[in-house]
Amino acid sequence: MSDAGERSWPLWEVFGQEGDGEAHQHMGSVHACDAEQALQFARDVYARRNEAISLWVVPSAAITASTPEDMGPFFDPANDKAYRHPQFYKVPKGVKVF
Amino acid sequence: MTGTVAEDPARLAEFEARIAADQSIEPKDWMPERYRSQLVRMMSQHAHSEVVGMLPEGNWITRAPSLRRKMILLAKVQDEGGHGLYIYCGTETLGVDRHDLVQQLLDGKAKYSSIFNYPTLSWADIGAIGWLVDGAAIVNQTMLAKASYGPYARAMVRICKEENFHKRQGYEIMATLSRGTPAQKAMAQESLNRWWWPSLMMFGPHDKDSSNSDELMKWGVKRKSNDELRQRFINLTIAQVKAIDLTVPDPDLRYDEASGDWITGPIDWDEFWRVVKGNGPCNGERIAARRKAHAEGEWVREAATAFAEKQQRDNRATTDTQQTAGATDE
């Protein structure tokens, strides 16, 4: 079996917007030879039932992600900054609606 | 074989604690090699089953009794292809190549659900497959939607939503035939007779004989045992059989008041193993059909690759010309 061509088809991550005003969310991935084919495959694979009104495809290789090992040190600067949340602040008694 | 790779005990303990806490395992997370290989085995078999599952039903697309039924069947078969793709992509997150998996299927080295090695002899079989085969798959996949491996669980959520239509359309075919002429009703009954036992076998061997179950349950890939899932399917289905005035081919079937379960007679496991080992009615035919379809699609894949490469070359040439033009303008 030759198929050397298809083996070189890169992987694309598919993001779809479900409805007007919503954010694009990750739906899955497809193999495709180019961006146009990736969009068509994404439509056929992930939007057969109107799951999306808009699709993005991104070469998986172009995505840089944090690693699970990073999880602690990478995100912990946020841990000790409770003052970023409104609940941190006391409102004087008597103020009902702020 | 278990225990071929010595895992770091600290990491293993950490992993098992995450499983115990019902956390989702994601592709980049550390996982024991055995967890990875069991998932690759299970998910690739599942993906192959979706793809091979298109064949028995594809057999009836050109002979569907009405345009409505034909459109429904086309949509269902297309869904199965899509399900195969979701799960192949999920499997690739474990570091394998879809190509190699497909090659294993074409080489006859991969397993897939034995149910698809039975023939579709009558139109009623399309009803029986949607109702019973997809019905059994839903029971299994609803459980797998809570699997510990994130990409597998997410693919299952999507698949379960779509399978419900498959089951409904199949049951509708059976109900329609059962209400039809005596010959139509007999066709529905004959089909149920052939598909009932193989559907029960879809859940795999009894728990005591299932070699992979313990490990899969320990790691939260499976949440319920083969026998539990089979019993759930039987209990759900018997009421549906009665509602369309058919009977299951089991003289020993009885209702157990104490447990509230329908208890079936013994399953013919010799038949099960015969089909699993390659000697079912259609094992050879299915692989031959896959090989033919793959070979006949080869020129399309080649053409698409060549076109994409040409586009890339053309784009590069245009960019180069523009850059040169820009340089000259200065």
PDB file of C-alpha atoms in Angstrom, chain B residues 200-310:
ATOM      1  CA  LEU B 200     -26.222  -9.868  23.705  1.00  0.00           C
ATOM      2  CA  MET B 201     -22.733 -11.104  22.813  1.00  0.00           C
ATOM      3  CA  MET B 202     -21.714  -7.536  21.910  1.00  0.00           C
ATOM      4  CA  PHE B 203     -21.070  -6.846  25.601  1.00  0.00           C
ATOM      5  CA  GLY B 204     -18.280  -9.417  25.565  1.00  0.00           C
ATOM      6  CA  PRO B 205     -17.661 -12.549  27.636  1.00  0.00           C
ATOM      7  CA  HIS B 206     -19.093 -13.043  31.125  1.00  0.00           C
ATOM      8  CA  ASP B 207     -17.188 -11.092  33.782  1.00  0.00           C
ATOM      9  CA  LYS B 208     -15.444 -14.210  35.059  1.00  0.00           C
ATOM     10  CA  ASP B 209     -14.054 -14.882  31.544  1.00  0.00           C
ATOM     11  CA  SER B 210     -13.151 -11.337  30.558  1.00  0.00           C
ATOM     12  CA  SER B 211      -9.375 -10.945  30.664  1.00  0.00           C
ATOM     13  CA  ASN B 212      -9.194  -7.160  30.231  1.00  0.00           C
ATOM     14  CA  SER B 213     -12.142  -6.056  32.356  1.00  0.00           C
ATOM     15  CA  ASP B 214     -10.497  -5.885  35.785  1.00  0.00           C
ATOM     16  CA  GLU B 215      -7.714  -3.624  34.625  1.00  0.00           C
ATOM     17  CA  LEU B 216     -10.024  -1.381  32.594  1.00  0.00           C
ATOM     18  CA  MET B 217     -12.333  -0.990  35.574  1.00  0.00           C
ATOM     19  CA  LYS B 218      -9.458  -0.379  37.990  1.00  0.00           C
ATOM     20  CA  TRP B 219      -8.357   2.542  35.837  1.00  0.00           C
ATOM     21  CA  GLY B 220     -11.817   3.942  35.336  1.00  0.00           C
ATOM     22  CA  VAL B 221     -11.906   3.307  31.592  1.00  0.00           C
ATOM     23  CA  LYS B 222     -14.903   1.050  32.106  1.00  0.00           C
ATOM     24  CA  ARG B 223     -17.296   1.869  34.919  1.00  0.00           C
ATOM     25  CA  LYS B 224     -19.528  -1.180  34.680  1.00  0.00           C
ATOM     26  CA  SER B 225     -18.849  -4.834  33.911  1.00  0.00           C
ATOM     27  CA  ASN B 226     -19.887  -6.694  30.752  1.00  0.00           C
ATOM     28  CA  ASP B 227     -22.601  -8.598  32.596  1.00  0.00           C
ATOM     29  CA  GLU B 228     -24.025  -5.478  34.249  1.00  0.00           C
ATOM     30  CA  LEU B 229     -24.259  -3.693  30.905  1.00  0.00           C
ATOM     31  CA  ARG B 230     -25.752  -6.737  29.190  1.00  0.00           C
ATOM     32  CA  GLN B 231     -28.414  -7.021  31.892  1.00  0.00           C
ATOM     33  CA  ARG B 232     -29.278  -3.357  31.533  1.00  0.00           C
ATOM     34  CA  PHE B 233     -29.696  -3.791  27.775  1.00  0.00           C
ATOM     35  CA  ILE B 234     -31.887  -6.877  28.205  1.00  0.00           C
ATOM     36  CA  ASN B 235     -34.131  -5.129  30.724  1.00  0.00           C
ATOM     37  CA  LEU B 236     -34.534  -2.102  28.467  1.00  0.00           C
ATOM     38  CA  THR B 237     -35.162  -4.135  25.341  1.00  0.00           C
ATOM     39  CA  ILE B 238     -37.686  -6.744  26.468  1.00  0.00           C
ATOM     40  CA  ALA B 239     -40.338  -4.075  27.025  1.00  0.00           C
ATOM     41  CA  GLN B 240     -39.642  -2.712  23.543  1.00  0.00           C
ATOM     42  CA  VAL B 241     -39.983  -6.207  22.015  1.00  0.00           C
ATOM     43  CA  LYS B 242     -43.375  -6.634  23.669  1.00  0.00           C
ATOM     44  CA  ALA B 243     -44.565  -3.195  22.578  1.00  0.00           C
ATOM     45  CA  ILE B 244     -44.233  -4.133  18.923  1.00  0.00           C
ATOM     46  CA  ASP B 245     -45.703  -7.594  19.443  1.00  0.00           C
ATOM     47  CA  LEU B 246     -42.600  -9.649  18.674  1.00  0.00           C
ATOM     48  CA  THR B 247     -40.840 -12.289  20.792  1.00  0.00           C
ATOM     49  CA  VAL B 248     -37.189 -13.003  21.558  1.00  0.00           C
ATOM     50  CA  PRO B 249     -35.920 -16.455  20.494  1.00  0.00           C
ATOM     51  CA  ASP B 250     -35.334 -17.680  24.040  1.00  0.00           C
ATOM     52  CA  PRO B 251     -37.649 -20.300  25.588  1.00  0.00           C
ATOM     53  CA  ASP B 252     -35.883 -19.863  28.959  1.00  0.00           C
ATOM     54  CA  LEU B 253     -36.486 -16.118  29.275  1.00  0.00           C
ATOM     55  CA  ARG B 254     -38.078 -15.295  32.628  1.00  0.00           C
ATOM     56  CA  TYR B 255     -38.688 -12.308  34.851  1.00  0.00           C
ATOM     57  CA  ASP B 256     -37.017 -12.409  38.237  1.00  0.00           C
ATOM     58  CA  GLU B 257     -39.254 -10.643  40.764  1.00  0.00           C
ATOM     59  CA  ALA B 258     -36.536 -10.312  43.369  1.00  0.00           C
ATOM     60  CA  SER B 259     -33.992  -8.472  41.211  1.00  0.00           C
ATOM     61  CA  GLY B 260     -36.406  -6.960  38.699  1.00  0.00           C
ATOM     62  CA  ASP B 261     -34.221  -8.424  35.947  1.00  0.00           C
ATOM     63  CA  TRP B 262     -35.133 -10.393  32.853  1.00  0.00           C
ATOM     64  CA  ILE B 263     -33.042 -13.577  32.944  1.00  0.00           C
ATOM     65  CA  THR B 264     -32.111 -15.143  29.615  1.00  0.00           C
ATOM     66  CA  GLY B 265     -31.128 -18.698  28.806  1.00  0.00           C
ATOM     67  CA  PRO B 266     -27.444 -19.522  28.261  1.00  0.00           C
ATOM     68  CA  ILE B 267     -25.503 -17.633  25.587  1.00  0.00           C
ATOM     69  CA  ASP B 268     -23.703 -19.763  22.997  1.00  0.00           C
ATOM     70  CA  TRP B 269     -20.121 -18.687  23.702  1.00  0.00           C
ATOM     71  CA  ASP B 270     -18.746 -21.212  21.217  1.00  0.00           C
ATOM     72  CA  GLU B 271     -20.417 -19.195  18.488  1.00  0.00           C
ATOM     73  CA  PHE B 272     -19.024 -15.979  19.987  1.00  0.00           C
ATOM     74  CA  TRP B 273     -15.426 -17.249  19.958  1.00  0.00           C
ATOM     75  CA  ARG B 274     -15.839 -18.781  16.514  1.00  0.00           C
ATOM     76  CA  VAL B 275     -16.797 -15.367  15.076  1.00  0.00           C
ATOM     77  CA  VAL B 276     -14.156 -13.463  17.105  1.00  0.00           C
ATOM     78  CA  LYS B 277     -11.478 -15.824  15.793  1.00  0.00           C
ATOM     79  CA  GLY B 278     -12.396 -15.028  12.214  1.00  0.00           C
ATOM     80  CA  ASN B 279     -14.854 -17.762  11.314  1.00  0.00           C
ATOM     81  CA  GLY B 280     -18.113 -15.829  11.278  1.00  0.00           C
ATOM     82  CA  PRO B 281     -20.327 -15.686   8.210  1.00  0.00           C
ATOM     83  CA  CYS B 282     -18.803 -12.456   6.792  1.00  0.00           C
ATOM     84  CA  ASN B 283     -15.325 -11.908   8.302  1.00  0.00           C
ATOM     85  CA  GLY B 284     -13.550 -12.343   4.954  1.00  0.00           C
ATOM     86  CA  GLU B 285     -16.119 -10.349   3.016  1.00  0.00           C
ATOM     87  CA  ARG B 286     -15.867  -7.334   5.356  1.00  0.00           C
ATOM     88  CA  ILE B 287     -12.090  -7.032   5.111  1.00  0.00           C
ATOM     89  CA  ALA B 288     -12.216  -7.573   1.349  1.00  0.00           C
ATOM     90  CA  ALA B 289     -14.753  -4.735   1.061  1.00  0.00           C
ATOM     91  CA  ARG B 290     -12.568  -2.417   3.185  1.00  0.00           C
ATOM     92  CA  ARG B 291      -9.498  -3.199   1.093  1.00  0.00           C
ATOM     93  CA  LYS B 292     -11.409  -2.560  -2.127  1.00  0.00           C
ATOM     94  CA  ALA B 293     -12.785   0.771  -0.865  1.00  0.00           C
ATOM     95  CA  HIS B 294      -9.345   1.820   0.371  1.00  0.00           C
ATOM     96  CA  ALA B 295      -7.649   0.895  -2.918  1.00  0.00           C
ATOM     97  CA  GLU B 296     -10.329   2.636  -4.978  1.00  0.00           C
ATOM     98  CA  GLY B 297      -9.970   5.811  -2.917  1.00  0.00           C
ATOM     99  CA  GLU B 298      -6.218   5.888  -3.408  1.00  0.00           C
ATOM    100  CA  TRP B 299      -6.275   8.129  -6.496  1.00  0.00           C
ATOM    101  CA  VAL B 300      -8.455  10.669  -4.663  1.00  0.00           C
ATOM    102  CA  ARG B 301      -5.964  10.923  -1.803  1.00  0.00           C
ATOM    103  CA  GLU B 302      -3.083  11.156  -4.259  1.00  0.00           C
ATOM    104  CA  ALA B 303      -4.811  13.881  -6.266  1.00  0.00           C
ATOM    105  CA  ALA B 304      -5.646  15.877  -3.133  1.00  0.00           C
ATOM    106  CA  THR B 305      -2.036  15.633  -1.932  1.00  0.00           C
ATOM    107  CA  ALA B 306      -0.677  16.680  -5.333  1.00  0.00           C
ATOM    108  CA  PHE B 307      -3.115  19.607  -5.507  1.00  0.00           C
ATOM    109  CA  ALA B 308      -2.167  20.809  -2.005  1.00  0.00           C
ATOM    110  CA  GLU B 309       1.532  20.605  -2.886  1.00  0.00           C
ATOM    111  CA  LYS B 310       0.974  22.569  -6.093  1.00  0.00           C
TER     112      LYS B 310
END
